Tab-separated table of N, CA and C in Angstrom:
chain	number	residue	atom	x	y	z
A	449	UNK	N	0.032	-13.772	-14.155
A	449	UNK	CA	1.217	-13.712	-13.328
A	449	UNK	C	1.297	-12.371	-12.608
A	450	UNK	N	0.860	-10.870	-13.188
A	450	UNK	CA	1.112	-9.590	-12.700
A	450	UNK	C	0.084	-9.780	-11.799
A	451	UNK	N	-1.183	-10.217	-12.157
A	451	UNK	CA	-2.363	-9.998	-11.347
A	451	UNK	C	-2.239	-10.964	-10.071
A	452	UNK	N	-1.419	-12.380	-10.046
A	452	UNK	CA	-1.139	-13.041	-8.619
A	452	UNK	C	-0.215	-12.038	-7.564
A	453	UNK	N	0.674	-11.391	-8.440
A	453	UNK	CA	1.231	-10.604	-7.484
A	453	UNK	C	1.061	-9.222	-6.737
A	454	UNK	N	-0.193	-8.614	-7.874
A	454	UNK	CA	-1.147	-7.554	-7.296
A	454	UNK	C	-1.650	-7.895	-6.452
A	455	UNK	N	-2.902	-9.276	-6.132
A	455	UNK	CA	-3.184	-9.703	-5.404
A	455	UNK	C	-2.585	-10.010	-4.153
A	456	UNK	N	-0.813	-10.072	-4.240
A	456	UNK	CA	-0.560	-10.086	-3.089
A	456	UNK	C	-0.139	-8.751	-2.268
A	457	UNK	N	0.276	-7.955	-3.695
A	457	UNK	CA	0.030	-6.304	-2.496
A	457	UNK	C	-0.747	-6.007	-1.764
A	458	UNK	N	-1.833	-6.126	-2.466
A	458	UNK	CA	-3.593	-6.138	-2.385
A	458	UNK	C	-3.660	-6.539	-0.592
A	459	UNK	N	-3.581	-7.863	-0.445
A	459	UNK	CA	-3.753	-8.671	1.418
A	459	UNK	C	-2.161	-7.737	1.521
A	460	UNK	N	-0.992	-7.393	1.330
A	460	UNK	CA	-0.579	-6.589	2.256
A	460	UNK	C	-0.306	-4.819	2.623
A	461	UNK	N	-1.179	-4.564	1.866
A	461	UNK	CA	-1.922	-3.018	1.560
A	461	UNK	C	-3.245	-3.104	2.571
A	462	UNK	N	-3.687	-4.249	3.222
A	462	UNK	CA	-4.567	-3.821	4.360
A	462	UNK	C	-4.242	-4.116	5.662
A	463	UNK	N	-2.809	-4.123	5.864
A	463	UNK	CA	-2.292	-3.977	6.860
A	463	UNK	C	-2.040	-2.396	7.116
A	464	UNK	N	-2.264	-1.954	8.536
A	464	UNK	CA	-1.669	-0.606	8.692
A	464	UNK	C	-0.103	-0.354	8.225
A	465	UNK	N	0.532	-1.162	8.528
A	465	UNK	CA	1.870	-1.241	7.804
A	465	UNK	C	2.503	-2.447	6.870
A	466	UNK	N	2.383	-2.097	5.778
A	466	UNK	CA	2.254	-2.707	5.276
A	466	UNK	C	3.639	-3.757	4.965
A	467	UNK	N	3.595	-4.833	4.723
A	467	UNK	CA	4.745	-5.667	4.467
A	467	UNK	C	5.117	-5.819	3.448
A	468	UNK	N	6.339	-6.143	2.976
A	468	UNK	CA	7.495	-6.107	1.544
A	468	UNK	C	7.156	-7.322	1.384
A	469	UNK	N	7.323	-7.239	-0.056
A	469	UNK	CA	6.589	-8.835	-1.145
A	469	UNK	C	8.130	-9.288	-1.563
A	470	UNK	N	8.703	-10.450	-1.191
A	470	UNK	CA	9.613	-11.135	-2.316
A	470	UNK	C	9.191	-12.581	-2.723
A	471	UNK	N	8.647	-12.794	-3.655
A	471	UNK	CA	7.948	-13.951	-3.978
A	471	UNK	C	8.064	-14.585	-5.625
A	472	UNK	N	8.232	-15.854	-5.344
A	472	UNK	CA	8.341	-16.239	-6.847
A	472	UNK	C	7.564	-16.908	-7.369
A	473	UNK	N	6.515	-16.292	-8.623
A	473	UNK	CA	5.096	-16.738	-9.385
A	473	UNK	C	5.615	-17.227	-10.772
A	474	UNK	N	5.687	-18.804	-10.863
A	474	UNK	CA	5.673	-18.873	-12.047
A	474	UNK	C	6.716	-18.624	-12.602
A	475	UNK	N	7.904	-18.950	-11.944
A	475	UNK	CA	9.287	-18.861	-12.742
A	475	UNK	C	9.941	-17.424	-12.463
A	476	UNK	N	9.407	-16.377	-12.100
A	476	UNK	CA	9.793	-15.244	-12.072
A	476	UNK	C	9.288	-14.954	-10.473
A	477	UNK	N	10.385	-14.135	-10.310
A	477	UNK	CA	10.650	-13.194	-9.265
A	477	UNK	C	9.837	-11.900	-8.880
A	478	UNK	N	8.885	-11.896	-7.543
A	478	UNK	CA	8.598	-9.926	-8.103
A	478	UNK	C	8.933	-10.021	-6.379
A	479	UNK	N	9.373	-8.773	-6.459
A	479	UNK	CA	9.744	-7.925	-5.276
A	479	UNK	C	8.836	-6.414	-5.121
A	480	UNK	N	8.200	-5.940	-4.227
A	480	UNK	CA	7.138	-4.950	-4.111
A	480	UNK	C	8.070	-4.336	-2.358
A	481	UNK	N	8.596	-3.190	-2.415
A	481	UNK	CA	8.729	-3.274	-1.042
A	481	UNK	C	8.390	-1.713	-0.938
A	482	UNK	N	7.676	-1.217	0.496
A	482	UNK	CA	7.553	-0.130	0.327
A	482	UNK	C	8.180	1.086	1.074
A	483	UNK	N	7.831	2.150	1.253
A	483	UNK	CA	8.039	3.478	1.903
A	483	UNK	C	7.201	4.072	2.955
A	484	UNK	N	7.568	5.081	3.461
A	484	UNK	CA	6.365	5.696	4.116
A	484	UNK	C	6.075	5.556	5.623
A	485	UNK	N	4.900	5.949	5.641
A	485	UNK	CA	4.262	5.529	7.162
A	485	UNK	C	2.899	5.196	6.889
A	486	UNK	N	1.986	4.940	8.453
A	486	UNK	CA	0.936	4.511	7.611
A	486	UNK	C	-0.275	5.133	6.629
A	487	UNK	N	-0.193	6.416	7.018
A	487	UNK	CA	-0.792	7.203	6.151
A	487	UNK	C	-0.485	7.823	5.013
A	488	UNK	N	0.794	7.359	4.633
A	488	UNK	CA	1.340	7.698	3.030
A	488	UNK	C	2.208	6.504	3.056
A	489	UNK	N	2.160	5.566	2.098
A	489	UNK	CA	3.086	4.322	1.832
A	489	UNK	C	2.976	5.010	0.535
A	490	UNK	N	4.185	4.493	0.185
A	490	UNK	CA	4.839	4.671	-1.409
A	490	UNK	C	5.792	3.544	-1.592
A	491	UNK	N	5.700	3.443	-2.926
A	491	UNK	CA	6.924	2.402	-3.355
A	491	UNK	C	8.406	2.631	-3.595
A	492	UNK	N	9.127	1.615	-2.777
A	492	UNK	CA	10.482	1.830	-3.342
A	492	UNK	C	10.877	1.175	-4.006
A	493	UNK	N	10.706	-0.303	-4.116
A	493	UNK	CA	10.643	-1.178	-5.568
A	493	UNK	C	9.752	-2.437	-5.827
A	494	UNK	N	9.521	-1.915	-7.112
A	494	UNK	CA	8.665	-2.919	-7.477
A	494	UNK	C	8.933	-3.412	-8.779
A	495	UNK	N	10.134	-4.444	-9.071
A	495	UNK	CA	10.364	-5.044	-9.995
A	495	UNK	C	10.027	-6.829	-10.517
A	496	UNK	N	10.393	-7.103	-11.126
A	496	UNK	CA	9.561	-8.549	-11.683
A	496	UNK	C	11.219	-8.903	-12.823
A	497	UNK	N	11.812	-10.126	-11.605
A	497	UNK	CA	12.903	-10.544	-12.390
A	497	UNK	C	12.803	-12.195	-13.007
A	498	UNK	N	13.313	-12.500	-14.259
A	498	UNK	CA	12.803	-13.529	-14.997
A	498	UNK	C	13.824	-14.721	-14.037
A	499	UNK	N	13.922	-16.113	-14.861
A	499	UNK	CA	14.210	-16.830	-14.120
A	499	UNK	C	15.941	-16.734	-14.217
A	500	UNK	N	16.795	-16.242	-14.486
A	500	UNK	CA	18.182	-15.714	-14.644
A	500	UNK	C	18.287	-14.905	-13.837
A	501	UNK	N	16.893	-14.089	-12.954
A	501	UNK	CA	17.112	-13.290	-12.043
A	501	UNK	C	17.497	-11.541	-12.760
A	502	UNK	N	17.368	-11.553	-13.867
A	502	UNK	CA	17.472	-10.340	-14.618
A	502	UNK	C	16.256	-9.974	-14.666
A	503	UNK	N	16.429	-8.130	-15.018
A	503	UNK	CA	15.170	-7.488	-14.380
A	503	UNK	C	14.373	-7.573	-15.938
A	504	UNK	N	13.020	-7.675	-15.402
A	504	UNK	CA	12.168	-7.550	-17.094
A	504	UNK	C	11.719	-5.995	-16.839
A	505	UNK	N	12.361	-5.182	-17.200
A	505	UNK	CA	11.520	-4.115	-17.223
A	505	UNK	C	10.086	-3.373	-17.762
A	506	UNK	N	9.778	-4.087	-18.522
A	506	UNK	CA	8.252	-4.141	-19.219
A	506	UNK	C	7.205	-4.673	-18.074
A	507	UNK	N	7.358	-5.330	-17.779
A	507	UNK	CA	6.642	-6.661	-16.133
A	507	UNK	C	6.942	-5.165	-15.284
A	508	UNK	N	8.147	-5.225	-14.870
A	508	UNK	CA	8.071	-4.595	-14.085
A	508	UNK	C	7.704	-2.816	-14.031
A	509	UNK	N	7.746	-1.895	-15.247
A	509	UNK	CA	7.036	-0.926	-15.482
A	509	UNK	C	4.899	-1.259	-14.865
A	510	UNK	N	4.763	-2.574	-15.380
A	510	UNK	CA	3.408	-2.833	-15.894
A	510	UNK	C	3.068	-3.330	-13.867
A	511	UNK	N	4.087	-3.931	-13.381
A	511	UNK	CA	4.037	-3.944	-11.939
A	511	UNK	C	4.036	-2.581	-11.152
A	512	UNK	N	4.828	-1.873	-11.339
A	512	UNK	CA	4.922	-0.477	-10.817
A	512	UNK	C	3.576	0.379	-11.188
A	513	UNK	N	2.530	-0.043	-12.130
A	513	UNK	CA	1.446	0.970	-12.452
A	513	UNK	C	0.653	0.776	-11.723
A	514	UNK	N	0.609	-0.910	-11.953
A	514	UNK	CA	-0.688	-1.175	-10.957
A	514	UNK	C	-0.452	-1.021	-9.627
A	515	UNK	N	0.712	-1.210	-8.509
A	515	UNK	CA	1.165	-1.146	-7.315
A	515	UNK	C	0.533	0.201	-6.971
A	516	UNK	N	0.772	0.931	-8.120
A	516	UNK	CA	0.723	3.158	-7.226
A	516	UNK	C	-0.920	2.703	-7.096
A	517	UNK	N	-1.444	2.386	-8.349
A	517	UNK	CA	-3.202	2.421	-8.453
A	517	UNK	C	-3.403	1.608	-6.713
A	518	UNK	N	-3.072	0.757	-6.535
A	518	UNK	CA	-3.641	0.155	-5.465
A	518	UNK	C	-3.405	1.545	-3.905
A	519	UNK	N	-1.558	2.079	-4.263
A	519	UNK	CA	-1.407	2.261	-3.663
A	519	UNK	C	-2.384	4.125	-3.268
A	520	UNK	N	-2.642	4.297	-4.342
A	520	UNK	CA	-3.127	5.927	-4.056
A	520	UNK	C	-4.544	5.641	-3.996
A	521	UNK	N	-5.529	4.549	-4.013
A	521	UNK	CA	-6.554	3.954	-3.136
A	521	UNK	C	-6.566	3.891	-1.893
A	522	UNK	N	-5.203	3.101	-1.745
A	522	UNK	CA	-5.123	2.897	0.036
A	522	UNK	C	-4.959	4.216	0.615
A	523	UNK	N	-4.017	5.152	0.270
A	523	UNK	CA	-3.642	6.479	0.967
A	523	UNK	C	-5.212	7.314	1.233
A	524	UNK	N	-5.794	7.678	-0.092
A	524	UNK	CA	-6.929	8.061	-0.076
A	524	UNK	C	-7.911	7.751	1.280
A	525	UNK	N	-8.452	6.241	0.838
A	525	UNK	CA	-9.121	5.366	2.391
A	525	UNK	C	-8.388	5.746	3.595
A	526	UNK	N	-7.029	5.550	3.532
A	526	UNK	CA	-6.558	5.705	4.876
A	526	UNK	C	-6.730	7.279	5.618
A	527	UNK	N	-6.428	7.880	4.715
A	527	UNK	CA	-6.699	9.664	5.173
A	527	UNK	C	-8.318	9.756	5.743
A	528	UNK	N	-8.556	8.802	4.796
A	528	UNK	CA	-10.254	9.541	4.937
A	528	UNK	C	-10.868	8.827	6.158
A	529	UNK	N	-10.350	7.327	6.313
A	529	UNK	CA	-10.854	7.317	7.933
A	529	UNK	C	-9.906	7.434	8.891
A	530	UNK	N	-8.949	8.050	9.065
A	530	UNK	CA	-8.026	8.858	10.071
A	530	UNK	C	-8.962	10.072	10.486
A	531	UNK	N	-9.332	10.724	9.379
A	531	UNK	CA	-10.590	11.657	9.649
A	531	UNK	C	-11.471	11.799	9.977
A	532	UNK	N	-12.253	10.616	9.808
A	532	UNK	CA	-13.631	10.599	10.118
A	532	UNK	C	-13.278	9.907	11.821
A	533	UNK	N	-12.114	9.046	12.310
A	533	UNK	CA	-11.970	8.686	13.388
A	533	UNK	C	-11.776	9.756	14.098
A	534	UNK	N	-10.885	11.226	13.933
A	534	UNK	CA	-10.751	12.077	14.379
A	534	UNK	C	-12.469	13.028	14.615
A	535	UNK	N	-12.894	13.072	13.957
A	535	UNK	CA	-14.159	14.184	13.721
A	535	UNK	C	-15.139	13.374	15.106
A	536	UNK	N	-14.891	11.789	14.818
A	536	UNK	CA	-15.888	11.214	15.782
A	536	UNK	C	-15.140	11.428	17.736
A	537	UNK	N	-13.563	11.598	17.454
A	537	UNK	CA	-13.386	11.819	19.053
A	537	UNK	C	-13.862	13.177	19.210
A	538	UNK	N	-13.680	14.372	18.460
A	538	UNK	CA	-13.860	15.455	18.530
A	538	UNK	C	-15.490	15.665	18.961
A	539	UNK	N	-15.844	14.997	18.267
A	539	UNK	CA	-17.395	15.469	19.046
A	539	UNK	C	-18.303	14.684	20.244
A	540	UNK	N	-17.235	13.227	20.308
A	540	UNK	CA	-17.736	13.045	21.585
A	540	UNK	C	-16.807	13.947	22.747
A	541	UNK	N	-15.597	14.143	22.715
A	541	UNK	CA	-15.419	15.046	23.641
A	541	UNK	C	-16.196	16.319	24.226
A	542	UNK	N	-16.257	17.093	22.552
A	542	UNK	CA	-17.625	18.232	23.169
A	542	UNK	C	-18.653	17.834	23.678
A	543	UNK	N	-19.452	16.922	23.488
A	543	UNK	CA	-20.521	16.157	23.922
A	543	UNK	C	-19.837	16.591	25.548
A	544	UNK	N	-19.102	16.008	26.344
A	544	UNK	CA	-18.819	16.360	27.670
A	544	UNK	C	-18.078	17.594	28.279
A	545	UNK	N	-18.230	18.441	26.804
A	545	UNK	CA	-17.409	19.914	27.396
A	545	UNK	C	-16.434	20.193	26.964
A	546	UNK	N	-15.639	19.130	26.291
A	546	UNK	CA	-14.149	19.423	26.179
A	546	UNK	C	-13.861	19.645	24.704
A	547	UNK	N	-13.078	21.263	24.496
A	547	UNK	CA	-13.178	21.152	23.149
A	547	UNK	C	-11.440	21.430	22.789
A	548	UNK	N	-11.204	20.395	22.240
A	548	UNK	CA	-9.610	20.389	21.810
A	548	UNK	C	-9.419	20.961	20.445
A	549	UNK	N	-10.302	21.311	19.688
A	549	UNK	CA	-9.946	22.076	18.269
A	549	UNK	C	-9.496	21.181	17.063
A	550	UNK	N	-9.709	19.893	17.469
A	550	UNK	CA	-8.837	19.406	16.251
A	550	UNK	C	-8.946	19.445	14.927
């Protein structure tokens, strides 16, 4: 059940911006919604409510661990080719003379 709904952070963690999860797996509720921009997303909640709609906080602690893990993967990747996209305009510009310093 945690891992269907990782999976769905997962397809919306490779969006540049990413989209808020409210979805119900299996009798229960999880909600994932996030923060940020696209180069730092963070979570603002990520809980897992049973079928009374009350929060399970255990689910949802065990939702919130795995969400950051996915999420401080994505930040990582994302920095790192923001960078490498940057390094590649930077040197085709010099390539024609132009050097902007970035």
């Amino acid at each position: 059940m945690i891992q269907m709904s990782v999976d769905l952070v997962s397809k919306s963690l490779a969006e540049n911006n990413p989209y808020d999860i409210d979805d119900c797996i299996s009798g229960f509720r999880f909600i994932v919604e996030f923060k940020g921009n696209e180069d730092n997303v963070g979570i603002l909640t990520a809980d897992v409510l049973d079928s009374d709609w009350l929060l399970n906080i255990e689910a949802s602690q065990l939702l919130r661990n795995e969400v950051q893990i996915l999420l401080n993967t994505r930040n990582t990747e994302y920095r790192y080719l923001l960078n490498q996209a940057n390094e590649i305009q930077r040197d085709r510009l010099e390539e024609i003379g132009i050097n902007i310093g970035l």
